[in-house]
mmCIF file of C-alpha atoms and ligand atoms in Angstrom:
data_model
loop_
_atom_site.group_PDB
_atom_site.id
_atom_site.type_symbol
_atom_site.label_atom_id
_atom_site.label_comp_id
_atom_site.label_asym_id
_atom_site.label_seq_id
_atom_site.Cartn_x
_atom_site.Cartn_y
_atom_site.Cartn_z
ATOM 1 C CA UNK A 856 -152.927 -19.320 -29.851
ATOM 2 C CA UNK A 857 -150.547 -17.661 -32.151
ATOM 3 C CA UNK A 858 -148.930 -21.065 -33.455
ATOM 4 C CA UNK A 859 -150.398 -24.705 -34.434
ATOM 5 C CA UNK A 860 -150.696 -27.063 -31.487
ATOM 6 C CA UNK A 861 -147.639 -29.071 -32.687
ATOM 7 C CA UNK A 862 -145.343 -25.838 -32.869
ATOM 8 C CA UNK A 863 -143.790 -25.930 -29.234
ATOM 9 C CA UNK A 864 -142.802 -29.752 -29.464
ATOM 10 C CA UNK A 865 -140.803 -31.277 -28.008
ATOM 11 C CA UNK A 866 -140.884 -28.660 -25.080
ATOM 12 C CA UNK A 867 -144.872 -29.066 -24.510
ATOM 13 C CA UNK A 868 -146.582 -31.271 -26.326
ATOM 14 C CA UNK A 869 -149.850 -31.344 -29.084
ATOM 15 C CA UNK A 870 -151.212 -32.741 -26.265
ATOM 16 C CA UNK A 871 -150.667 -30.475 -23.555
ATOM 17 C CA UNK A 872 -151.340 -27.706 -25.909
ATOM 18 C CA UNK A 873 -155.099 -29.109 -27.111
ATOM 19 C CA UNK A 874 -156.108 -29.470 -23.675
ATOM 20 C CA UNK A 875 -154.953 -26.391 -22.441
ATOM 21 C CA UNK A 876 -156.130 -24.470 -24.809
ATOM 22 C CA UNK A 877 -159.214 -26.476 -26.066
ATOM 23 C CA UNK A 878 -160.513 -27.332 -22.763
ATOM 24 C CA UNK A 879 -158.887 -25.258 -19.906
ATOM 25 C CA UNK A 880 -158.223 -21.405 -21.390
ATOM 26 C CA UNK A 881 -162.044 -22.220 -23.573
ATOM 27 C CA UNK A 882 -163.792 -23.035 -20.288
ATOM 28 C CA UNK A 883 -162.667 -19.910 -18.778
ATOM 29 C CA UNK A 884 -164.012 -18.072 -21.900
ATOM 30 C CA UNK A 885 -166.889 -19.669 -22.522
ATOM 31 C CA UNK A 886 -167.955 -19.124 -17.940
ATOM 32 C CA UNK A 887 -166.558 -15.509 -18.493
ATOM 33 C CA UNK A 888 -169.018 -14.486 -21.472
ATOM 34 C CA UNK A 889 -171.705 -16.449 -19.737
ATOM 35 C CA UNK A 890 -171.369 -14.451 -16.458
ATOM 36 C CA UNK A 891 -171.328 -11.136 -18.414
ATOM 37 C CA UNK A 892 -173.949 -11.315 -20.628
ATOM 38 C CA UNK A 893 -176.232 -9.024 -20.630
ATOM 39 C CA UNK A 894 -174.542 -6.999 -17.711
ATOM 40 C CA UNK A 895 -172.848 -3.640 -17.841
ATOM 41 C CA UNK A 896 -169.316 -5.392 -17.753
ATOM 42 C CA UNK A 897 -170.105 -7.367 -21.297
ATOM 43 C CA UNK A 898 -168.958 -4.451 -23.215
ATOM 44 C CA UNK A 899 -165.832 -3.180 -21.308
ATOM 45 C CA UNK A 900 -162.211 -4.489 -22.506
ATOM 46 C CA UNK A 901 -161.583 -7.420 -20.555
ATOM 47 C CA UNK A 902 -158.553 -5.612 -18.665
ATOM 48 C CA UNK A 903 -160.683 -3.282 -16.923
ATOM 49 C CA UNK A 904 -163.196 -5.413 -16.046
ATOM 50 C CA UNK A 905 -160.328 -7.669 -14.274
ATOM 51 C CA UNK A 906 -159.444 -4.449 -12.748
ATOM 52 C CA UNK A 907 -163.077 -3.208 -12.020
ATOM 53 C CA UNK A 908 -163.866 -6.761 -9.934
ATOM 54 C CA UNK A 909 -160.708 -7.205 -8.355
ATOM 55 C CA UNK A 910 -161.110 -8.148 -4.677
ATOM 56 C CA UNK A 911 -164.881 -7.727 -5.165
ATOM 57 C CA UNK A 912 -165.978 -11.112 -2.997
ATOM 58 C CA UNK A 913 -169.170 -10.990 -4.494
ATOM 59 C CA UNK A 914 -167.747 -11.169 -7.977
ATOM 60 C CA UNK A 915 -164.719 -13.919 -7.060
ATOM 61 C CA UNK A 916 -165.794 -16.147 -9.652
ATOM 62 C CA UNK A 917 -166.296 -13.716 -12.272
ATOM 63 C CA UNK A 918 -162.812 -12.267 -11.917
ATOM 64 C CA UNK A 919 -161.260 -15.558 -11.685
ATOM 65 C CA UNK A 920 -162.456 -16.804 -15.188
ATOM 66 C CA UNK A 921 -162.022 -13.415 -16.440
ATOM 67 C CA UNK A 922 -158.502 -13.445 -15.366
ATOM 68 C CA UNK A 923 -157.498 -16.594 -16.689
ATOM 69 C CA UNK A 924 -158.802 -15.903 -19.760
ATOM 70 C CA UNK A 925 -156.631 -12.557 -19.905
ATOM 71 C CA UNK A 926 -153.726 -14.845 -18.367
ATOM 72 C CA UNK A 927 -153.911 -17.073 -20.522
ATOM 73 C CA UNK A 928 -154.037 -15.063 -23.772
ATOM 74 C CA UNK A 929 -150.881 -13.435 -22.370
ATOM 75 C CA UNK A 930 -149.120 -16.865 -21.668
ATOM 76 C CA UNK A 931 -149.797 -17.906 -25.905
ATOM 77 C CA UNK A 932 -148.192 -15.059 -26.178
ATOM 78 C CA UNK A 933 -144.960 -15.251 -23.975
ATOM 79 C CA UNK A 934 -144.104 -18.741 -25.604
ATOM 80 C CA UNK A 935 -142.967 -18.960 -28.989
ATOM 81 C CA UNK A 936 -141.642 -21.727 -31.804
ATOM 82 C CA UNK A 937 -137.318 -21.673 -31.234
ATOM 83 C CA UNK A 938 -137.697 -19.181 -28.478
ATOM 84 C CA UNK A 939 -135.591 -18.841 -25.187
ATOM 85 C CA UNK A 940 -132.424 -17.641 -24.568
ATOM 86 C CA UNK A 941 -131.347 -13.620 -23.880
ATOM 87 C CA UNK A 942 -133.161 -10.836 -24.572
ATOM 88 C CA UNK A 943 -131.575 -8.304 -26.944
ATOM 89 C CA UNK A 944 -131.603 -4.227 -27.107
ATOM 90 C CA UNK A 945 -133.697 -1.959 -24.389
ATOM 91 C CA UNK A 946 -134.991 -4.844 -22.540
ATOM 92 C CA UNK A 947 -131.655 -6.487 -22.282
ATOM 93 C CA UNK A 948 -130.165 -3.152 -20.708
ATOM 94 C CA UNK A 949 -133.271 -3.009 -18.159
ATOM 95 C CA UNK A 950 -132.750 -6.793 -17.043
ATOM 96 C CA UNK A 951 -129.357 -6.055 -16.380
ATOM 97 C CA UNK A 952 -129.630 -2.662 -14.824
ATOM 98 C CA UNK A 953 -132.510 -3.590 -12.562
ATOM 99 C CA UNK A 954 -131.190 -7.381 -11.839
ATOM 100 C CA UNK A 955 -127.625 -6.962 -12.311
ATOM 101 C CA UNK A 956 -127.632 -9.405 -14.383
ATOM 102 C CA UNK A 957 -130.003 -11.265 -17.096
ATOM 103 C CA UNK A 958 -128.398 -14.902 -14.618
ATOM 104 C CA UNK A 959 -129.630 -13.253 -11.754
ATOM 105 C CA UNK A 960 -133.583 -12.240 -13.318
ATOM 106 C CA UNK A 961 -133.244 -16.033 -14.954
ATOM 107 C CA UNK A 962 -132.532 -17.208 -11.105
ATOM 108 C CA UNK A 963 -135.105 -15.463 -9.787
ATOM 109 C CA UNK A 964 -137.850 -16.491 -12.392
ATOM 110 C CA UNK A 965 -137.125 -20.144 -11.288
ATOM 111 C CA UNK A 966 -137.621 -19.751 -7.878
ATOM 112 C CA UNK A 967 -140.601 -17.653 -8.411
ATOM 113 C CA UNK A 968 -142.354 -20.321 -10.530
ATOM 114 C CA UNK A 969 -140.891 -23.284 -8.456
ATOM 115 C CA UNK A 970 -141.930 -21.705 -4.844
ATOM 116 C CA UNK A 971 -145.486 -20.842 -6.155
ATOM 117 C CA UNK A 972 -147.091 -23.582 -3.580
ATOM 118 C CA UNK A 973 -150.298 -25.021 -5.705
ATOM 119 C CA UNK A 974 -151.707 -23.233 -8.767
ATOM 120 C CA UNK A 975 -150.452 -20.006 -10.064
ATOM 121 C CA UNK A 976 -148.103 -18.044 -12.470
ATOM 122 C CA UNK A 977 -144.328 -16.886 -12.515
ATOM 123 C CA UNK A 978 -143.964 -13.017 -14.230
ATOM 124 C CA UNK A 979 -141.903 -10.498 -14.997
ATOM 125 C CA UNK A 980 -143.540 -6.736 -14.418
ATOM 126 C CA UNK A 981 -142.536 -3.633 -14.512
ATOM 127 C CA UNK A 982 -143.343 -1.833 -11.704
ATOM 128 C CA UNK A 983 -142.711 2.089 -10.988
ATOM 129 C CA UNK A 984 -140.472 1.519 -13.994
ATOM 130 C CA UNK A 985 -138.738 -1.179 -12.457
ATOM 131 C CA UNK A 986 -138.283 -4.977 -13.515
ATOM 132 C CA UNK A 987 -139.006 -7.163 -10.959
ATOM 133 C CA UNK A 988 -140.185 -11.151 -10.563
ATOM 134 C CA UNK A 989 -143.516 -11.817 -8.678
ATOM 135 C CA UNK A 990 -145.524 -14.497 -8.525
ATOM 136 C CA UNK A 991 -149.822 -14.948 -7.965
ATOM 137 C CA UNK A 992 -151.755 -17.657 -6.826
ATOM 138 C CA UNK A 993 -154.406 -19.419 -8.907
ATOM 139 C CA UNK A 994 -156.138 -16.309 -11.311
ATOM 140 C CA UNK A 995 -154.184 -13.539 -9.803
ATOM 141 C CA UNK A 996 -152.534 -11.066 -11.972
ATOM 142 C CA UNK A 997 -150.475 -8.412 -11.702
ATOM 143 C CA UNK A 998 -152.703 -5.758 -13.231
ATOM 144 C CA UNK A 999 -154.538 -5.605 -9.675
ATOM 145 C CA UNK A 1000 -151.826 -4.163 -8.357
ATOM 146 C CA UNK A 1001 -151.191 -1.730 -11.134
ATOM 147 C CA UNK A 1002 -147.973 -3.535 -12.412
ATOM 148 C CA UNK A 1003 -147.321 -3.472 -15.988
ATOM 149 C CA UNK A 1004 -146.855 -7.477 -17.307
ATOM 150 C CA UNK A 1005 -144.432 -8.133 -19.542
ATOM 151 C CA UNK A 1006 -144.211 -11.356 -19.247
ATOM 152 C CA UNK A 1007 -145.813 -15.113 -17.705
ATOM 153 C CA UNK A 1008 -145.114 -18.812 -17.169
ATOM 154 C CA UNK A 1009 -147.835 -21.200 -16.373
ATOM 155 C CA UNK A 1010 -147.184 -23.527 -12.959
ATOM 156 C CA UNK A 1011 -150.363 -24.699 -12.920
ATOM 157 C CA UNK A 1012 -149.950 -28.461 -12.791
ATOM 158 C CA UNK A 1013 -152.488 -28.677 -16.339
ATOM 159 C CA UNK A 1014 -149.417 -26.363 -18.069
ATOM 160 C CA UNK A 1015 -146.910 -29.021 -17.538
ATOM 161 C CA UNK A 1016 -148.015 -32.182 -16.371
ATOM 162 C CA UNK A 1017 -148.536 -34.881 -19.136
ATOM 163 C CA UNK A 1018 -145.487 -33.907 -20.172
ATOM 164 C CA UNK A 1019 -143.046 -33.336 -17.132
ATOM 165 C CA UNK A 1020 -145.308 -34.966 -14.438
ATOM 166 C CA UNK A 1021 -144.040 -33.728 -10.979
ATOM 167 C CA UNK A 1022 -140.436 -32.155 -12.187
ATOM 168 C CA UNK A 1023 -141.916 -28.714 -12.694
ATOM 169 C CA UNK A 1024 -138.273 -27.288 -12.673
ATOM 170 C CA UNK A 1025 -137.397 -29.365 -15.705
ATOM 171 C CA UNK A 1026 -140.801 -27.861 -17.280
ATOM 172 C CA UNK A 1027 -139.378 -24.365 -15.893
ATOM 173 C CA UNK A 1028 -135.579 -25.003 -17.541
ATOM 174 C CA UNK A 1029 -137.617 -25.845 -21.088
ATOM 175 C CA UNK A 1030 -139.448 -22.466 -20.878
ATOM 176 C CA UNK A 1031 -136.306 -20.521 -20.299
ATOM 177 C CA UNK A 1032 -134.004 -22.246 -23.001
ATOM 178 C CA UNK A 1033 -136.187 -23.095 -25.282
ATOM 179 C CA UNK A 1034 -139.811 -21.059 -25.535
ATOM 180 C CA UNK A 1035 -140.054 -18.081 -23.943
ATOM 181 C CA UNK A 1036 -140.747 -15.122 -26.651
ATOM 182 C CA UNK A 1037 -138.283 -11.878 -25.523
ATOM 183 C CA UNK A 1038 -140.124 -10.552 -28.913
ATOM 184 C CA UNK A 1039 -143.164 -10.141 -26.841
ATOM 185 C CA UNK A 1040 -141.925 -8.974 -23.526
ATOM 186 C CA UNK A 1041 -139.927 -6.258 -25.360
ATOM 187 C CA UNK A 1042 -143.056 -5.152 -26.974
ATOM 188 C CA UNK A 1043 -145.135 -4.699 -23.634
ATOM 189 C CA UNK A 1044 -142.024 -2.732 -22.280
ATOM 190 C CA UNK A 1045 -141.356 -0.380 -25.067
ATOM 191 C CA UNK A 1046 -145.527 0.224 -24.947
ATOM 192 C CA UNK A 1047 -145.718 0.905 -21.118
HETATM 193 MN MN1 MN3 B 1283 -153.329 -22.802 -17.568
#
């Protein structure tokens, strides 16, 4: 992670932070490198070999800890220490060209991550260089489908639920105001 456990408080907690990290994203590291070694996937960037085995039955469990290991990584990364609020600059001018406005993209971000029945993520992509909210299911992410992620939120119930039990909304309306890092998703869209 790019911050001490302690860093997102009181938004998600040392807690929720040591056994997501420590226990949940490391488990999916630790299966991932186990099912690789020694095969020709051990030395390809972790990227293509999430798009190499994608929809590959025979390789479902590989992808899905490779995934959430990428997923993961990428979530770190779309949280930050005094983060929320707007976007500034090129992003800002995207959200509100392609959403019409950065309440409607905020509107649709909650819903995504709310209506995500069971396990999955909430993200913003850009797709055929348009913005857009999706939403996957357990591992899925949207470099299968050759969108370009900008952005993710967590809903698995381990992201959210020693601190916000069952009010995932409330855990939703914290990573809006108060963590999510526009540093970052400006980054991945001045880069794609
Ligand atoms: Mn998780």
């Amino acid at each position: 992670m790019p911050y001490d456990y302690t860093a997102l408080e009181p938004h998600v907690s040392k807690s929720t932070l040591e056994f997501h990290h420590d226990k949940h994203h490391a488990a999916y590291v630790k299966k991932f490198n186990a099912a690789v070694e020694g095969t020709d996937l051990d030395s390809e960037p972790l990227e293509a070999v999430i798009k190499a085995i994608a929809g590959d039955s025979e390789k479902a469990g590989v992808f899905n800890n490779a995934a959430q290991a990428w997923n993961h990584t990428f979530y770190w990364n779309s949280m930050k220490p005094s983060g929320g609020g707007m976007p500034t600059g090129d992003l800002a001018k995207k959200i509100e060209a392609d959403f019409g406005s950065f309440e409607k993209f905020a509107e649709a971000f909650k819903a995504a991550g709310a209506t995500q029945f069971g396990s999955g993520w909430a993200w913003l992509v850009l797709d055929n260089g348009t913005l857009k909210v999706t939403k996957t299911l357990n591992a899925d992410n949207p470099l299968t489908s050759g969108q370009v992620p900008l952005l993710t939120m967590d809903v698995w119930e381990h992201a959210y639920y020693l601190d916000y039990q069952n009010k995932r909304p409330d855990y939703i309306g914290a990573f809006l105001n108060s963590l999510v890092n526009w540093d970052f998703a400006a980054k991945n869209l001045a880069a794609a």
